[in-house]
CSV table of C-alpha atoms and ligand atoms in Angstrom, one decimal:
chain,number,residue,atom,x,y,z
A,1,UNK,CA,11.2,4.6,15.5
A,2,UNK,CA,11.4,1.7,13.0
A,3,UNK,CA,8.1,0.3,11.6
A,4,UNK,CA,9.5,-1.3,9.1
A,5,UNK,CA,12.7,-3.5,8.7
A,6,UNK,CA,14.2,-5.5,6.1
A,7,UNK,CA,17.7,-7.3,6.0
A,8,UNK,CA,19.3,-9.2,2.8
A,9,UNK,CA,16.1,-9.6,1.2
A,10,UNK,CA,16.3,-11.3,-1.9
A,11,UNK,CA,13.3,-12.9,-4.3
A,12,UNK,CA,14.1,-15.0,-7.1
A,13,UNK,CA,11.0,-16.1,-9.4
A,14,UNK,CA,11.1,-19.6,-10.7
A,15,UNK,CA,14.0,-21.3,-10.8
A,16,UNK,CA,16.7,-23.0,-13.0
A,17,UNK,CA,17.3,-21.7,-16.6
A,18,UNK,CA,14.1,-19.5,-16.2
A,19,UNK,CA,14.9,-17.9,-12.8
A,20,UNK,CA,14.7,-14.2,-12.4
A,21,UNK,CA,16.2,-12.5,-9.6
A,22,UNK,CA,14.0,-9.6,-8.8
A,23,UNK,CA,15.3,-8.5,-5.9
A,24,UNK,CA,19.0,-9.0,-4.9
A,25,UNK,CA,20.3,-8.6,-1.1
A,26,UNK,CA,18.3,-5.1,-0.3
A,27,UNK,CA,18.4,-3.7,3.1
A,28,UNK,CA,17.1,-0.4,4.8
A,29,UNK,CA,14.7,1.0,7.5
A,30,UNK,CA,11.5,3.4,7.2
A,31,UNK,CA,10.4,5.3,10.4
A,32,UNK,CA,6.9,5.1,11.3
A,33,UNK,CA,5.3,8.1,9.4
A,34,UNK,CA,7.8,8.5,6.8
A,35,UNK,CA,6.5,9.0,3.4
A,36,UNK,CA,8.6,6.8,1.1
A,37,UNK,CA,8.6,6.7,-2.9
A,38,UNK,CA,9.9,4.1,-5.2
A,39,UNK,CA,11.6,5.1,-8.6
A,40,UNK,CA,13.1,3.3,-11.1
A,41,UNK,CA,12.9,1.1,-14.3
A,42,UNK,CA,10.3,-0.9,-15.4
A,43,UNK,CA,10.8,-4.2,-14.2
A,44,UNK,CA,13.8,-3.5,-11.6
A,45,UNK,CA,12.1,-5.0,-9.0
A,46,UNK,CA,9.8,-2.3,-7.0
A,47,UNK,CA,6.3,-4.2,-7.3
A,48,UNK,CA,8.0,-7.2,-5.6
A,49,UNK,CA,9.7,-4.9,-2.5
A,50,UNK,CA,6.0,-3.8,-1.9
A,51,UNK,CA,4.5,-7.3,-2.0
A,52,UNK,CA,7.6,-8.8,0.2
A,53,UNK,CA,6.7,-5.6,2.7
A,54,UNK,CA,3.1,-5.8,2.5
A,55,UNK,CA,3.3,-9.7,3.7
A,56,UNK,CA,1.9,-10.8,0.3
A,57,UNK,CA,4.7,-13.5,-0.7
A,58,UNK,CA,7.0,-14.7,0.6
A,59,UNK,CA,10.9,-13.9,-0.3
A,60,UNK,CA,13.7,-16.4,-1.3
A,61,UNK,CA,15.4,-15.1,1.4
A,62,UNK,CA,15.6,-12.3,4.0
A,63,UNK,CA,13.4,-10.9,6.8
A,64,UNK,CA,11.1,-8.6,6.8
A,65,UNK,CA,10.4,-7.2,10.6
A,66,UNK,CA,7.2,-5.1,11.0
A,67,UNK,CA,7.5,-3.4,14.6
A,68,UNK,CA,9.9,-5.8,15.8
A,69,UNK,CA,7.4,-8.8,14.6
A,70,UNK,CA,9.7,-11.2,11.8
A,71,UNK,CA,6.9,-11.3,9.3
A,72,UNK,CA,7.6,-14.4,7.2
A,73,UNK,CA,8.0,-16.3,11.0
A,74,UNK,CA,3.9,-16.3,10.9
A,75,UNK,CA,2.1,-18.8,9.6
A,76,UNK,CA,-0.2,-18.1,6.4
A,77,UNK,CA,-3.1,-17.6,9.0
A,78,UNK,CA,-1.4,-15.5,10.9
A,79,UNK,CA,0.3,-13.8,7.9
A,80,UNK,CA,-3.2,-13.2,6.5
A,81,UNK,CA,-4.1,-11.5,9.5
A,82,UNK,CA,-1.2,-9.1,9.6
A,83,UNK,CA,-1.9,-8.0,6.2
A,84,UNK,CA,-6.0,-7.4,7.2
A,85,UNK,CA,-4.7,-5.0,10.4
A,86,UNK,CA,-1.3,-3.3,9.7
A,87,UNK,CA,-1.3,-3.2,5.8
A,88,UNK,CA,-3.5,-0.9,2.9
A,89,UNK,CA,-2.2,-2.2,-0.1
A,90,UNK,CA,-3.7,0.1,-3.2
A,91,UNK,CA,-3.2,-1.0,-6.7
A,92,UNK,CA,-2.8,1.3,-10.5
A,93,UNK,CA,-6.1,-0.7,-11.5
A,94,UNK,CA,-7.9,-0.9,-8.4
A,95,UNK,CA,-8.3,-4.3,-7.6
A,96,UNK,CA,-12.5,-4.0,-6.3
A,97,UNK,CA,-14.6,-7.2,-6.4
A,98,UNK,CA,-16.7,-6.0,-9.8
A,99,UNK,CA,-20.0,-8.1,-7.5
A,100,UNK,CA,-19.8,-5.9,-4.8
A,101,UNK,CA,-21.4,-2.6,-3.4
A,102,UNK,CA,-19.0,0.6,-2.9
A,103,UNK,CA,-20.1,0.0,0.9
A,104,UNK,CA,-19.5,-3.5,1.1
A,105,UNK,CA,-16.0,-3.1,-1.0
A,106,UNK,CA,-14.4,-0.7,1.8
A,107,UNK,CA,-16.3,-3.0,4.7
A,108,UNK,CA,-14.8,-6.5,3.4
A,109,UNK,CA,-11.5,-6.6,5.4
A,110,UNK,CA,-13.7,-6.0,8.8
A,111,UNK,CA,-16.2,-8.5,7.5
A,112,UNK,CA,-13.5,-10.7,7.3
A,113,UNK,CA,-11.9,-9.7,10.2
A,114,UNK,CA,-15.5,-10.6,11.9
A,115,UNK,CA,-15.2,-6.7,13.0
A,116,UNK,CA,-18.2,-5.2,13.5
A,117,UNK,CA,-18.1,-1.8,11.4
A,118,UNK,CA,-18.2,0.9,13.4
A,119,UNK,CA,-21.0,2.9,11.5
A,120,UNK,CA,-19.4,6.6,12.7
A,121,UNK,CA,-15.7,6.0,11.6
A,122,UNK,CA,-17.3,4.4,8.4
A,123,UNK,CA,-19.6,7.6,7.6
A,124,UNK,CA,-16.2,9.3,8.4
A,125,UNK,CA,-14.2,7.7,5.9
A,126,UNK,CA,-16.7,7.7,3.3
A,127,UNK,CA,-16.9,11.7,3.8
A,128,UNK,CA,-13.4,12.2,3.3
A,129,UNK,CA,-13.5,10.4,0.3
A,130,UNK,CA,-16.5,11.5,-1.5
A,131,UNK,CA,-18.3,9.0,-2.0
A,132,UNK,CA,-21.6,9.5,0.2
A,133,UNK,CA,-23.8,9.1,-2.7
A,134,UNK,CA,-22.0,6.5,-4.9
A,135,UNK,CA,-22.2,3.8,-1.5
A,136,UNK,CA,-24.6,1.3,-3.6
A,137,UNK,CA,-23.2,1.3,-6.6
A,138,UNK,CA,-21.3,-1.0,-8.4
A,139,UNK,CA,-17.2,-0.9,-9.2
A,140,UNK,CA,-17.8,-0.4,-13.1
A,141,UNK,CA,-20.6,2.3,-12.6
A,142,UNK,CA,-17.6,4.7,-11.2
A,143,UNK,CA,-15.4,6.7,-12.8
A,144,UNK,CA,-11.4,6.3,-12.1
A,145,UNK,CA,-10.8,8.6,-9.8
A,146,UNK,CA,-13.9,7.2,-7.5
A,147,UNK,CA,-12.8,3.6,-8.3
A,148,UNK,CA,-9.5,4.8,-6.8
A,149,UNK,CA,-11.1,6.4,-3.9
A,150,UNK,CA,-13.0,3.3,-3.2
A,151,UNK,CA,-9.9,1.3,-3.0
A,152,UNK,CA,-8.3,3.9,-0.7
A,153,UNK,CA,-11.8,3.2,1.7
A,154,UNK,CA,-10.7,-0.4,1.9
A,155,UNK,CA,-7.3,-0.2,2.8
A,156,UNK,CA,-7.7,2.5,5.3
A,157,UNK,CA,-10.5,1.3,7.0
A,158,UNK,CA,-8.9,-1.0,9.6
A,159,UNK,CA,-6.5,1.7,10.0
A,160,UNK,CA,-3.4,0.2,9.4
A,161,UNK,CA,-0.2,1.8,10.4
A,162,UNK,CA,1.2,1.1,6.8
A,163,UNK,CA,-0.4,2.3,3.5
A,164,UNK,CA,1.3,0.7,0.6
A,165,UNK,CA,0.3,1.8,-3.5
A,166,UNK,CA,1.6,0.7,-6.4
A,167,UNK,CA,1.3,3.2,-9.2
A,168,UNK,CA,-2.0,4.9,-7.3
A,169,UNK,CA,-2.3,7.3,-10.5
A,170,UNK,CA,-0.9,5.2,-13.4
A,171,UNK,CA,-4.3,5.4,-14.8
A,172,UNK,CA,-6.1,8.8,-13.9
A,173,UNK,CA,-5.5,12.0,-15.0
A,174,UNK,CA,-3.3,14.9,-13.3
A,175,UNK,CA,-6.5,16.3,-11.2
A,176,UNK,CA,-7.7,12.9,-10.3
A,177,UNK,CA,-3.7,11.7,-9.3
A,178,UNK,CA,-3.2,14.7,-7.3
A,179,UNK,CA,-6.8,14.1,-5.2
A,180,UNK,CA,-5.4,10.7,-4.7
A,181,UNK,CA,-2.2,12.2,-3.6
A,182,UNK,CA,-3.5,14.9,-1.8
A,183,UNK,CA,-5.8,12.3,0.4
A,184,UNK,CA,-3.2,9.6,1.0
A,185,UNK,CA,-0.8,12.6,2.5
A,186,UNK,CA,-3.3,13.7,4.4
A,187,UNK,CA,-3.5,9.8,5.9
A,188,UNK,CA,0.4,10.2,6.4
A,189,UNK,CA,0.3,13.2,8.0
A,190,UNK,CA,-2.8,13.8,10.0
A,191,UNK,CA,-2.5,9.7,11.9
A,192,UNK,CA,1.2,9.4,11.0
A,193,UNK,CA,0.2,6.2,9.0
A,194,UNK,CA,3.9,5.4,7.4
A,195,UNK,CA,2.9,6.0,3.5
A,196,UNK,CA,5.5,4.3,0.6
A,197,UNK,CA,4.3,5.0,-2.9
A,198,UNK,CA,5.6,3.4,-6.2
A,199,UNK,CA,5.0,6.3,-9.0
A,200,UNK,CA,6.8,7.1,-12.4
A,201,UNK,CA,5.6,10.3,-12.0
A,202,UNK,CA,8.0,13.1,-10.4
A,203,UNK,CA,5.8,15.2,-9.5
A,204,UNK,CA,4.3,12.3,-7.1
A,205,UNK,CA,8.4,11.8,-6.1
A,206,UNK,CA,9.5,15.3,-4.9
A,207,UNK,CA,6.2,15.3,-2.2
A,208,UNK,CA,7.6,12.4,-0.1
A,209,UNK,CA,10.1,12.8,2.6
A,210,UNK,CA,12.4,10.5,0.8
A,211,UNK,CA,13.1,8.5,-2.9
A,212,UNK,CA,14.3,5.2,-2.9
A,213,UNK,CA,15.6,4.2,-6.5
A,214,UNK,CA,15.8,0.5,-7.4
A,215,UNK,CA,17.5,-0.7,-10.3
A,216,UNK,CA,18.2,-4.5,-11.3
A,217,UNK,CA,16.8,-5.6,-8.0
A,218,UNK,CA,19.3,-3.4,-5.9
A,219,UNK,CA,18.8,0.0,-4.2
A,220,UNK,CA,20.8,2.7,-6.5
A,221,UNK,CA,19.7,5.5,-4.8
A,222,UNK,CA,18.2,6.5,-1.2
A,223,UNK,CA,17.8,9.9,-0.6
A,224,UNK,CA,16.0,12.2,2.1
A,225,UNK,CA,14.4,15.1,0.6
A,226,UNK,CA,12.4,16.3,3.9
A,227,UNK,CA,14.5,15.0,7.3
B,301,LIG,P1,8.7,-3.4,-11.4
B,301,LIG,O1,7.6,-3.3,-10.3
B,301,LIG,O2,9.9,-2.5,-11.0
B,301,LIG,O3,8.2,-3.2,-12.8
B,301,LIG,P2,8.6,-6.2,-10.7
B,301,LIG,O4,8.9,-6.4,-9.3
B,301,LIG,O5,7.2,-6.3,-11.2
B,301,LIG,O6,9.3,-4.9,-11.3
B,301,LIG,O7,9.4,-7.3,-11.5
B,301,LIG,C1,10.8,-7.6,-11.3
B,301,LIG,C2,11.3,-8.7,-12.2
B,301,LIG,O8,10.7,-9.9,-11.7
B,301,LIG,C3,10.9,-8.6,-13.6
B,301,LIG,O9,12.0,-9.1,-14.4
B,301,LIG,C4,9.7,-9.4,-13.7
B,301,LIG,O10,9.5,-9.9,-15.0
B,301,LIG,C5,9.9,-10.5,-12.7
B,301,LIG,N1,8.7,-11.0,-12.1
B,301,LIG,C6,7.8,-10.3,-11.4
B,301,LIG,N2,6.8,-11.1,-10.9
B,301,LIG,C7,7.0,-12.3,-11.4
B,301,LIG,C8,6.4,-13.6,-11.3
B,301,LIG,N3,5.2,-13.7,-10.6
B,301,LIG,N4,6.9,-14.6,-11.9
B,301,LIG,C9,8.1,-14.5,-12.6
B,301,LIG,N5,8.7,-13.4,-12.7
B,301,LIG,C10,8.2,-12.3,-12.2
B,302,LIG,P1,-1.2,4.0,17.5
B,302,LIG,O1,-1.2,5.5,17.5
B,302,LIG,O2,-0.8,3.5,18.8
B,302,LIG,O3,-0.3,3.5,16.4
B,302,LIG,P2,-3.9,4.0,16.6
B,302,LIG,O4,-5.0,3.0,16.7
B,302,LIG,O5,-4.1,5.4,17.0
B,302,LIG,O6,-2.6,3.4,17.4
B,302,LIG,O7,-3.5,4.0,15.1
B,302,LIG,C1,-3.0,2.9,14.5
B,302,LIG,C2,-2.6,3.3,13.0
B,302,LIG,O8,-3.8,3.6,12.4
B,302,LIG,C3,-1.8,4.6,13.0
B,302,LIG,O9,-0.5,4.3,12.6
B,302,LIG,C4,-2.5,5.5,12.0
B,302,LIG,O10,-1.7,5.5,10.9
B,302,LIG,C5,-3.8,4.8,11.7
B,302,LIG,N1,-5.0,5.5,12.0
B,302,LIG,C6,-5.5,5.9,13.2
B,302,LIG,N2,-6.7,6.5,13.1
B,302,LIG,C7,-7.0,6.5,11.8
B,302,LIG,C8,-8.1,6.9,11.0
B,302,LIG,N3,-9.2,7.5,11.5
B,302,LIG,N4,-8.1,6.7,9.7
B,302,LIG,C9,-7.0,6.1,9.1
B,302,LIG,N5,-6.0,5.7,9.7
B,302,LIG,C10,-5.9,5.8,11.1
């Protein structure tokens, strides 16, 4: 099956004389569960195909379908929602609210949600990801790899079927990228949660099940490694 589905999707930043066009006319499917990486040149166009899947802005033109729903049909309340339930959006530099609690970091999207936290599945996640004893502490009082962790906590703790990262290991080191690695495969695999990964890094690229290569805002190169 499908989960997500984009046709002629096209983003052009600002406009006139100064207009980029960072993505031009890209299509293609990934099947719910698929593990999907991202190649390509700096600035070709990747970190915008994850924010136009994640529901985080809005392309120039195009649809983005997310289990049949059209995403960019939904108003910004309703887009905001989408993004709390079916998207974990992780980030090279983390991305935690530097006034917030390791615990209250990972709880926010429920909080906003007005979920109650279910205190088992958040022990649960918080296990997996080593961070039992770091849970009142503060963002900058972590090291990389737990910062990371953290930010993994947040995004998977309203379970959503879709985990996107940009660059998850851009800033650790190889045994703190391949925990990262290790713990977002086991997400994929263990709950099927559909996993697509930007990375420079190869070794990242020959783990997924397929390697999508953008270049100039186009798809140069799609291929499926693991059918
Ligand atoms: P990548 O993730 O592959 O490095 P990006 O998607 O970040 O590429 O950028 C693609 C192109 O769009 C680049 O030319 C970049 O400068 C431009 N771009 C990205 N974000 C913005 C923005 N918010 N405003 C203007 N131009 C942008
Ligand atoms: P369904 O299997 O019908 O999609 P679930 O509620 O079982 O509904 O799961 C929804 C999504 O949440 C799944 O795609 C899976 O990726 C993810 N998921 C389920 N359980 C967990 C969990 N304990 N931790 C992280 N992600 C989960």
């Amino acid at each position: 099956m499908d989960i997500l589905k984009i046709e002629n999707l096209s983003k052009i930043y600002g406009k006139g004389e100064t207009a980029v066009k960072a993505l031009d006319n890209v299509s293609f499917s990934i099947r719910k569960g698929e593990f999907v990486a991202i190649i390509g040149p700096s600035g070709s166009g990747k970190s915008t195909l994850l924010h136009m899947l994640g529901g985080v802005d809005r392309p120039t033109s195009g649809n983005v379908f997310v289990d049949n729903t059209d995403i960019y049909q939904l108003n910004e309340t309703q887009l905001a929602i989408f993004r709390r339930r079916q998207i974990g959006l992780i980030y090279q530099f983390y991305n935690l609210i530097p006034v917030l609690t390791v615990e209250e970091n990972i709880t926010l999207p429920l909080l906003l949600d007005e979920h109650k936290v279910d205190k088992q599945q958040f022990a649960e996640v918080v296990k997996i990801l080593n961070l039992q004893n770091r849970l009142n502490h503060l963002p900058n009082q972590l090291s990389g790899g737990q910062q990371q962790r953290v930010s993994i906590g947040r995004a998977l703790i309203s379970h959503p079927a879709i985990m996107l990262a940009d660059e998850p290991t851009g800033n650790l080191d190889s045994k703190n990228s391949s925990e990262i690695i290790d713990l977002l495969k086991m997400f994929n695999k263990t709950y099927n949660q559909t996993l697509i990964v930007i990375t420079h890094d190869e070794r990242i690229a020959l783990q997924a099940d397929r390697v999508i290569t953008i270049e100039d805002g186009r798809i140069a190169n799609d291929e499926v490694i693991r059918p």
